Amino acid sequence: MAFDPFSLAQPGICELQPYQPGKPVDELERELGISNIIKLASNENPLGPSPKAVAAMQAVIKDSARYPDGNGFALKQALAAHHNIDQQRITLGNGSNDVLELLARVFAGPGLQILFSEHAFAVYPIAAKSVGADAVIVPAKDWGYDLDAILSSIDESSRLVFIANPNNPTGTWLTAGDLKQFLDRVPEHVVVVLDEAYAEYVQTPGYPDSLPWLQQYPNLVVTRTFSKAYGLAALRVGYALSSPAIADLLNRVRQPFNVNALALAAAEAALADTDYLEQSIAVNESGMKQLTRGFESRGLDYIPSVGNFVSVDIARESTPVFNALLKEGVIVRPVANYGMPTHLRVTVGTEQENTRFLNALDTVLASPA
């Protein structure tokens, strides 16, 4: 009998499809032989990293033969001061995805459930099924989380609820009042994870300041990342804020040296560069207005977003439009795998990038469907 690794793998693993990231620029250059490409596909910061973060990396790269600080003391100290929170509540990860997987490893497994919404981040089912847990997808409401439906779906086998606020790829968000009522009603055997990857971009009144809730709800975890507003996506550094007890458990399964030295140094410097963050937020606000006004003038519906991206309904199957945009040198993100077959998710770019995308979209949509 021939060796068949699929017959040996955990059943949940075989059910998964590999995560498909936004198409890399160099891959498109190889495939089509074109240059001057813009990428608005992965919700990256169009300004790039803070110059202070770059300088911090340059200062430590000479020590690359040494392992990094496995506990990330300096970054934890900076985060503790930034958030006015005890260091014992902080867990560092190789991106916030790493922290989500740590949570699944600690709290879930065969016969247990992880719940999340329809149209939610594709990493959630991967985290669930990789530990043998059941991934429970709760129907969405108005492209966002239906908290009442989630509460109704919780049973004795439920262990984790992942809530992205704002949600990716829809950009919808939950108010402080709605989330507070939800947390008051969640059973104590369920850990609620607020995935706030895009929180720094949100300027909308009513968006929750969730960190003080950690004192009231010991079953609450808040995750953040340096990949978005802080412009460090390539370095993979994120973190969780939780009770000290949950942080202790996460650190028991965390890989040694899971955050590299360059990432630790860059994140600490980026956190301190408030001018850069304010500029990033301003560029995003201006760019969001440019894109949404562009959609409105073209008669295209879109889902109002408070992140650094917006999903637009092009009223036809999105994959051919995505492929046609590639030939124009513009990379965006089709989201049919999120149950949104006629939408494209577009990252907010610079003014010039947004203009080029809108012009390319005009060219493509003018062609027969």
Coordinates of C-alpha atoms in Angstrom, one line a residue:
M1 CA 0.0 0.0 0.0
A2 CA 1.3 3.4 -1.0
F3 CA 2.0 5.9 1.8
D4 CA -0.9 8.3 2.1
P5 CA -0.3 11.2 4.6
F6 CA -3.9 12.4 4.2
S7 CA -5.2 9.2 5.7
L8 CA -3.0 9.9 8.8
A9 CA -3.8 13.5 9.3
Q10 CA -6.4 14.8 11.7
P11 CA -9.8 15.0 9.9
G12 CA -10.2 18.7 10.5
I13 CA -6.9 19.4 8.7
C14 CA -8.0 17.7 5.6
E15 CA -11.1 19.8 5.5
L16 CA -9.2 23.0 5.4
Q17 CA -8.2 25.0 2.4
P18 CA -4.8 26.8 2.7
Y19 CA -5.0 30.5 3.5
Q20 CA -4.7 32.6 0.4
P21 CA -3.0 35.9 1.1
G22 CA -3.1 38.9 -1.2
K23 CA -1.1 38.4 -4.4
P24 CA 2.5 39.5 -4.0
V25 CA 3.8 42.3 -6.3
D26 CA 6.8 40.2 -7.4
E27 CA 4.6 37.3 -8.3
L28 CA 2.5 39.5 -10.6
E29 CA 5.7 40.9 -12.2
R30 CA 6.8 37.4 -13.0
E31 CA 3.5 36.2 -14.3
L32 CA 2.6 39.2 -16.5
G33 CA 6.0 40.8 -17.1
I34 CA 4.7 44.2 -16.0
S35 CA 6.0 46.8 -13.6
N36 CA 4.7 49.8 -11.7
I37 CA 2.2 47.7 -9.8
I38 CA 0.2 48.9 -6.9
K39 CA -1.1 46.5 -4.2
L40 CA -4.3 47.3 -2.4
A41 CA -5.0 43.7 -1.3
S42 CA -3.7 43.0 2.1
N43 CA -4.7 46.0 4.3
E44 CA -1.1 47.2 4.7
N45 CA -0.1 50.7 5.6
P46 CA 0.6 52.6 2.3
L47 CA 3.2 54.8 4.0
G48 CA 5.4 51.9 4.9
P49 CA 7.1 51.6 8.3
S50 CA 8.0 54.4 10.6
P51 CA 11.5 55.7 9.9
K52 CA 12.2 55.3 13.6
A53 CA 11.3 51.6 13.3
V54 CA 13.6 51.2 10.4
A55 CA 16.4 52.8 12.4
A56 CA 15.7 50.5 15.4
M57 CA 16.0 47.4 13.1
Q58 CA 19.3 48.7 11.7
A59 CA 20.7 49.1 15.2
V60 CA 20.1 45.5 16.2
I61 CA 20.7 43.6 13.0
K62 CA 24.4 43.3 13.8
D63 CA 23.4 41.0 16.7
S64 CA 21.5 38.6 14.4
A65 CA 23.6 35.7 15.6
R66 CA 22.0 36.0 19.0
Y67 CA 18.6 34.8 20.0
P68 CA 16.1 37.6 20.8
D69 CA 14.7 38.2 24.3
G70 CA 12.3 35.3 24.6
N71 CA 10.1 37.2 27.0
G72 CA 10.1 40.5 25.0
F73 CA 10.7 42.5 28.1
A74 CA 11.3 45.9 26.5
L75 CA 8.3 45.7 24.2
K76 CA 6.1 44.5 27.0
Q77 CA 7.3 47.3 29.1
A78 CA 6.5 49.8 26.4
L79 CA 3.0 48.2 25.7
A80 CA 2.3 48.3 29.5
A81 CA 3.0 52.0 29.6
H82 CA 1.1 52.7 26.4
H83 CA -2.0 50.9 27.5
N84 CA -1.7 51.6 31.2
I85 CA -1.8 47.8 31.9
D86 CA 0.3 45.4 33.9
Q87 CA 3.0 43.5 32.0
Q88 CA 1.7 40.2 33.3
R89 CA -1.4 40.7 31.1
I90 CA 0.6 40.8 27.9
T91 CA 1.4 37.9 25.6
L92 CA 3.5 38.6 22.5
G93 CA 3.0 36.7 19.2
N94 CA 4.4 36.2 15.8
G95 CA 1.6 38.4 14.5
S96 CA -1.8 38.4 16.2
N97 CA -2.6 35.2 14.2
D98 CA -0.1 33.5 16.4
V99 CA -1.9 34.6 19.5
L100 CA -5.3 33.3 18.1
E101 CA -3.7 29.9 17.5
L102 CA -2.3 29.9 21.0
L103 CA -5.8 30.6 22.4
A104 CA -7.2 27.7 20.4
R105 CA -4.4 25.3 21.6
V106 CA -5.1 26.3 25.2
F107 CA -8.9 26.3 25.3
A108 CA -10.2 24.2 22.4
G109 CA -9.8 20.7 21.1
P110 CA -11.8 17.7 19.9
G111 CA -15.5 17.8 21.0
L112 CA -15.2 21.5 21.8
Q113 CA -16.4 24.6 19.8
I114 CA -15.0 27.8 18.5
L115 CA -17.6 30.3 17.4
F116 CA -17.3 33.2 15.0
S117 CA -19.5 35.0 12.4
E118 CA -20.2 34.5 8.8
H119 CA -18.0 36.8 6.7
A120 CA -15.3 36.8 9.4
F121 CA -11.5 36.4 9.2
A122 CA -10.4 33.2 7.4
V123 CA -7.8 32.4 10.1
Y124 CA -10.6 31.6 12.7
P125 CA -11.6 28.2 11.1
I126 CA -8.0 27.4 10.6
A127 CA -7.3 28.0 14.3
A128 CA -10.3 25.8 15.3
K129 CA -9.7 22.9 13.0
S130 CA -6.0 22.7 13.5
V131 CA -6.7 21.7 17.1
G132 CA -9.5 19.3 16.2
A133 CA -12.3 21.7 17.5
D134 CA -15.6 22.4 15.7
A135 CA -15.7 25.7 13.8
V136 CA -19.2 27.1 14.3
I137 CA -20.1 29.8 11.8
V138 CA -23.0 32.0 13.1
P139 CA -25.0 33.8 10.4
A140 CA -24.2 37.4 10.0
K141 CA -26.5 40.4 10.4
D142 CA -26.1 43.4 8.1
W143 CA -22.6 42.1 7.1
G144 CA -21.6 42.1 10.8
Y145 CA -21.8 40.1 14.0
D146 CA -25.2 39.1 15.3
L147 CA -24.4 38.9 18.9
D148 CA -27.8 37.5 19.9
A149 CA -27.4 34.7 17.4
I150 CA -23.9 34.0 18.9
L151 CA -25.4 33.8 22.4
S152 CA -28.1 31.4 21.2
S153 CA -25.4 29.2 19.6
I154 CA -23.3 28.8 22.7
D155 CA -23.7 25.5 24.5
E156 CA -21.7 23.5 27.1
S157 CA -19.1 22.5 24.5
S158 CA -18.3 26.1 23.4
R159 CA -15.0 27.4 24.6
L160 CA -14.0 30.4 22.4
V161 CA -15.8 33.2 20.6
F162 CA -13.7 35.2 18.1
I163 CA -15.1 38.7 17.4
A164 CA -13.3 40.9 15.0
N165 CA -14.0 44.6 15.7
P166 CA -13.8 46.0 13.1
N167 CA -14.6 42.9 11.1
N168 CA -12.4 41.9 8.1
P169 CA -13.4 41.9 5.3
T170 CA -16.6 43.8 5.8
G171 CA -15.3 46.7 7.9
T172 CA -18.4 46.6 10.1
W173 CA -18.1 47.3 13.8
L174 CA -19.8 46.8 17.2
T175 CA -20.6 49.6 19.6
A176 CA -19.4 49.6 23.2
G177 CA -23.0 49.3 24.4
D178 CA -23.7 46.2 22.3
L179 CA -20.5 44.5 23.3
K180 CA -20.9 45.2 26.9
Q181 CA -24.3 43.7 27.0
F182 CA -23.0 40.7 25.2
L183 CA -20.1 40.2 27.6
D184 CA -22.6 40.4 30.5
R185 CA -24.5 37.5 29.1
V186 CA -21.7 35.2 28.0
P187 CA -21.3 32.1 30.2
E188 CA -18.2 31.8 32.3
H189 CA -16.9 28.7 30.5
V190 CA -16.5 30.7 27.3
V191 CA -13.5 32.9 26.5
V192 CA -14.3 36.0 24.3
V193 CA -11.6 37.2 22.0
L194 CA -11.9 40.7 20.6
D195 CA -9.7 40.8 17.6
E196 CA -8.9 44.6 17.3
A197 CA -6.3 44.4 14.4
Y198 CA -7.6 47.6 12.9
A199 CA -8.5 49.5 16.2
E200 CA -6.0 52.3 15.7
Y201 CA -7.7 53.4 12.5
V202 CA -11.2 53.7 14.0
Q203 CA -12.2 57.3 14.6
T204 CA -16.0 56.6 15.0
P205 CA -17.8 57.7 18.2
G206 CA -19.2 54.7 20.1
Y207 CA -16.3 52.4 19.3
P208 CA -15.4 50.6 22.5
D209 CA -12.3 51.2 24.7
S210 CA -12.2 47.6 25.6
L211 CA -9.1 47.5 27.7
P212 CA -10.7 48.6 31.0
W213 CA -13.1 45.7 30.6
L214 CA -10.3 43.3 31.3
Q215 CA -10.7 44.2 35.0
Q216 CA -14.3 43.2 34.9
Y217 CA -14.4 40.2 32.6
P218 CA -11.6 37.6 33.4
N219 CA -12.8 35.6 30.3
L220 CA -12.0 38.5 27.9
V221 CA -9.0 38.6 25.6
V222 CA -8.1 41.6 23.4
T223 CA -5.7 41.1 20.5
R224 CA -3.8 43.8 18.6
T225 CA -1.2 43.8 15.8
F226 CA 1.7 46.0 14.5
S227 CA 0.9 44.8 10.9
K228 CA -1.7 47.5 10.0
A229 CA -1.5 51.0 11.3
Y230 CA 2.0 50.6 12.5
G231 CA 3.2 49.4 9.1
L232 CA 5.2 46.3 10.2
A233 CA 3.3 43.5 8.4
A234 CA 6.5 41.8 7.1
L235 CA 7.9 41.5 10.7
R236 CA 4.9 39.6 12.2
V237 CA 4.4 41.0 15.7
G238 CA 1.2 41.1 17.6
Y239 CA 0.0 40.7 21.1
A240 CA -2.8 39.7 23.5
L241 CA -4.1 41.6 26.5
S242 CA -5.9 39.4 29.1
S243 CA -6.0 38.3 32.7
P244 CA -2.7 37.3 34.1
A245 CA -4.0 33.7 34.4
I246 CA -4.8 33.5 30.7
A247 CA -1.5 35.1 29.8
D248 CA 0.2 32.4 31.9
L249 CA -1.5 29.7 30.0
L250 CA -0.7 31.2 26.6
N251 CA 3.0 31.4 27.6
R252 CA 3.0 27.7 28.5
V253 CA 2.3 26.8 24.8
R254 CA 4.0 29.7 23.1
Q255 CA 7.1 28.7 21.1
P256 CA 10.4 30.0 22.5
F257 CA 11.6 33.1 20.7
N258 CA 8.4 33.4 18.7
V259 CA 9.0 37.1 18.0
N260 CA 12.3 37.9 16.3
A261 CA 14.7 40.6 17.5
L262 CA 14.1 43.0 14.5
A263 CA 10.4 42.8 15.1
L264 CA 10.8 43.5 18.9
A265 CA 12.9 46.5 18.2
A266 CA 10.8 47.9 15.4
A267 CA 7.6 47.5 17.3
E268 CA 8.9 49.3 20.3
A269 CA 10.1 52.2 18.2
A270 CA 6.9 52.3 16.1
L271 CA 4.8 52.4 19.3
A272 CA 6.7 55.5 20.4
D273 CA 6.4 57.3 17.0
T274 CA 3.0 59.0 17.6
D275 CA 3.5 61.5 14.8
Y276 CA 3.8 58.6 12.3
L277 CA 0.7 56.9 13.6
E278 CA -1.3 60.2 13.4
Q279 CA -0.1 60.7 9.8
S280 CA -1.2 57.1 8.9
I281 CA -4.6 57.7 10.4
A282 CA -5.0 61.0 8.5
V283 CA -4.0 59.4 5.2
N284 CA -6.5 56.6 5.8
E285 CA -9.4 58.9 6.6
S286 CA -8.7 61.0 3.5
G287 CA -8.3 57.9 1.3
M288 CA -11.4 56.3 2.6
K289 CA -13.4 59.4 1.6
Q290 CA -11.8 59.4 -1.8
L291 CA -12.7 55.7 -2.4
T292 CA -16.2 55.8 -1.1
R293 CA -17.0 59.0 -3.0
G294 CA -15.6 57.4 -6.1
F295 CA -17.9 54.4 -5.6
E296 CA -20.9 56.6 -5.0
S297 CA -20.3 58.6 -8.2
R298 CA -20.1 55.4 -10.1
G299 CA -23.3 54.0 -8.6
L300 CA -21.5 51.2 -6.8
D301 CA -22.7 50.0 -3.4
Y302 CA -20.1 49.4 -0.7
I303 CA -20.2 48.3 2.9
P304 CA -19.4 51.3 5.2
S305 CA -16.0 50.5 6.9
V306 CA -14.1 51.9 9.8
G307 CA -10.9 50.0 9.0
N308 CA -8.3 50.7 6.4
F309 CA -10.2 48.9 3.7
V310 CA -13.6 48.8 2.1
S311 CA -15.6 46.1 0.3
V312 CA -17.3 47.3 -2.8
D313 CA -20.1 45.4 -4.7
I314 CA -19.3 45.5 -8.4
A315 CA -22.6 43.7 -9.2
R316 CA -20.9 40.9 -11.1
E317 CA -18.7 37.9 -10.3
S318 CA -15.6 39.4 -8.8
T319 CA -12.9 37.0 -9.9
P320 CA -12.9 38.0 -13.6
V321 CA -12.7 41.7 -12.5
F322 CA -9.9 40.9 -10.1
N323 CA -8.0 39.2 -12.9
A324 CA -8.6 42.1 -15.3
L325 CA -7.4 44.6 -12.7
L326 CA -4.2 42.5 -12.4
K327 CA -3.5 43.2 -16.1
E328 CA -3.8 46.9 -15.3
G329 CA -1.2 46.5 -12.6
V330 CA -3.6 46.8 -9.7
I331 CA -3.9 44.1 -7.0
V332 CA -7.1 44.1 -4.9
R333 CA -8.8 41.2 -3.1
P334 CA -11.7 39.1 -4.3
V335 CA -13.7 37.8 -1.3
A336 CA -15.9 35.1 -2.7
N337 CA -14.4 32.7 -0.1
Y338 CA -16.0 34.9 2.5
G339 CA -19.5 34.4 1.0
M340 CA -19.2 37.7 -0.9
P341 CA -19.0 36.6 -4.6
T342 CA -19.6 40.1 -6.1
H343 CA -17.5 42.1 -3.8
L344 CA -13.9 43.3 -4.0
R345 CA -12.0 44.3 -0.8
V346 CA -9.9 47.3 -1.5
T347 CA -7.2 48.6 0.9
V348 CA -7.1 52.4 1.3
G349 CA -3.9 53.6 -0.4
T350 CA -2.3 56.9 -1.1
E351 CA -4.2 59.5 -3.1
Q352 CA -2.3 58.5 -6.2
E353 CA -2.9 54.8 -5.7
N354 CA -6.6 55.3 -5.0
T355 CA -7.0 57.3 -8.2
R356 CA -5.2 54.7 -10.2
F357 CA -7.4 52.0 -8.8
L358 CA -10.6 53.9 -9.6
N359 CA -9.4 54.6 -13.1
A360 CA -8.5 50.9 -13.7
L361 CA -11.9 49.9 -12.3
D362 CA -13.6 52.2 -14.8
T363 CA -11.6 50.5 -17.6
V364 CA -12.4 47.0 -16.5
L365 CA -16.1 47.6 -15.7
A366 CA -16.6 49.2 -19.1
S367 CA -15.8 45.9 -20.7
P368 CA -18.7 43.3 -21.1
A369 CA -19.2 41.2 -18.0

